XYZ file of N, CA and C in Angstrom:
159
model
N 103.116 88.743 83.061
C 101.986 88.015 83.584
C 100.786 88.256 82.670
N 100.069 87.214 82.366
C 98.893 87.326 81.506
C 97.755 88.009 82.248
N 96.897 88.714 81.497
C 95.734 89.325 82.139
C 94.870 88.257 82.810
N 94.385 88.553 83.986
C 93.542 87.633 84.739
C 92.355 88.435 85.280
N 91.169 88.232 84.723
C 90.010 89.028 85.144
C 89.703 88.901 86.638
N 89.898 87.724 87.214
C 89.636 87.548 88.639
C 90.596 88.397 89.465
N 91.883 88.319 89.147
C 92.861 89.124 89.887
C 92.618 90.616 89.685
N 92.275 90.996 88.465
C 91.984 92.412 88.194
C 90.808 92.889 89.038
N 89.782 92.056 89.147
C 88.604 92.400 89.938
C 88.946 92.496 91.426
N 89.719 91.532 91.914
C 90.105 91.576 93.321
C 91.012 92.757 93.625
N 91.903 93.079 92.717
C 92.760 94.256 92.927
C 91.913 95.523 93.008
N 90.908 95.621 92.148
C 90.012 96.787 92.177
C 89.241 96.827 93.492
N 88.792 95.665 93.961
C 88.054 95.608 95.222
C 88.945 96.012 96.390
N 90.197 95.565 96.394
C 91.129 95.927 97.459
C 91.430 97.428 97.402
N 91.509 97.978 96.226
C 91.725 99.419 96.094
C 90.537 100.192 96.661
N 89.330 99.672 96.427
C 88.122 100.332 96.920
C 87.932 100.146 98.424
N 88.443 99.040 98.963
C 88.267 98.744 100.389
C 89.592 98.248 100.976
N 90.584 99.120 101.086
C 91.914 98.683 101.525
C 91.945 98.125 102.940
N 90.949 98.424 103.749
C 90.918 97.927 105.125
C 90.309 96.528 105.240
N 89.829 95.977 104.136
C 89.198 94.651 104.128
C 90.280 93.570 104.114
N 90.681 93.142 105.309
C 91.783 92.187 105.443
C 91.459 90.835 104.803
N 90.268 90.250 105.029
C 89.982 88.963 104.381
C 90.073 89.038 102.849
N 89.622 90.137 102.282
C 89.709 90.307 100.832
C 91.170 90.371 100.392
N 91.968 91.117 101.127
C 93.394 91.251 100.800
C 94.103 89.905 100.940
N 93.749 89.137 101.977
C 94.343 87.812 102.161
C 93.956 86.870 101.026
N 92.717 86.976 100.572
C 92.267 86.146 99.447
C 93.068 86.489 98.188
N 93.218 87.760 97.931
C 94.008 88.193 96.771
C 95.447 87.696 96.903
N 96.031 87.839 98.066
C 97.413 87.390 98.269
C 97.534 85.885 98.037
N 96.568 85.120 98.506
C 96.596 83.674 98.297
C 96.539 83.305 96.833
N 95.679 83.986 96.094
C 95.590 83.713 94.653
C 96.876 84.116 93.935
N 97.459 85.214 94.354
C 98.728 85.630 93.753
C 99.811 84.584 94.011
N 99.844 84.060 95.228
C 100.816 83.005 95.535
C 100.577 81.779 94.662
N 99.316 81.401 94.512
C 98.973 80.244 93.672
C 99.459 80.425 92.240
N 99.505 81.670 91.790
C 99.900 81.956 90.409
C 101.383 82.284 90.281
N 102.108 82.149 91.389
C 103.550 82.367 91.344
C 103.985 83.813 91.464
N 103.070 84.701 91.835
C 103.399 86.121 91.966
C 103.728 86.423 93.434
N 104.807 85.820 93.918
C 105.174 85.905 95.326
C 105.404 87.341 95.787
N 106.122 88.123 95.022
C 106.426 89.493 95.436
C 105.155 90.326 95.581
N 104.219 90.165 94.659
C 102.946 90.887 94.744
C 102.161 90.436 95.976
N 102.163 89.135 96.236
C 101.442 88.606 97.392
C 102.028 89.161 98.684
N 103.346 89.160 98.786
C 104.004 89.662 99.992
C 103.698 91.152 100.181
N 103.644 91.894 99.106
C 103.312 93.320 99.200
C 101.924 93.511 99.802
N 100.967 92.692 99.402
C 99.619 92.802 99.961
C 99.586 92.356 101.412
N 100.295 91.292 101.716
C 100.328 90.816 103.096
C 100.997 91.837 104.014
N 101.966 92.541 103.478
C 102.678 93.533 104.279
C 101.835 94.722 104.662
N 100.722 94.925 103.997
C 99.862 96.048 104.327
C 98.734 95.675 105.274
N 98.622 94.378 105.607
C 97.586 93.935 106.551
C 97.992 94.377 107.962
N 97.015 94.870 108.717
C 97.349 95.246 110.088
C 97.672 94.015 110.930
N 98.529 94.191 111.896
C 98.870 93.097 112.803
C 97.975 93.195 114.037
N 97.661 92.062 114.644
C 96.835 92.098 115.851
C 97.521 92.902 116.950
N 96.734 93.585 117.721
C 97.253 94.389 118.818
C 96.828 93.740 120.128
N 97.703 92.896 120.697
C 97.326 92.254 121.959
C 97.211 93.297 123.068
N 96.096 93.287 123.730
C 95.874 94.278 124.791
C 95.851 93.621 126.139
């Protein structure tokens, strides 16, 4: 995969704020757009699921 400054920046932001779900979803969406399905799924898999109470 070619270097992508936007993805690199978002990955750094997700590393700094791993609990930021919207940021992680944005990164996953961009990864999907670029054909990096496995990377996107890995990020989506770390998002918390809603807890119906």
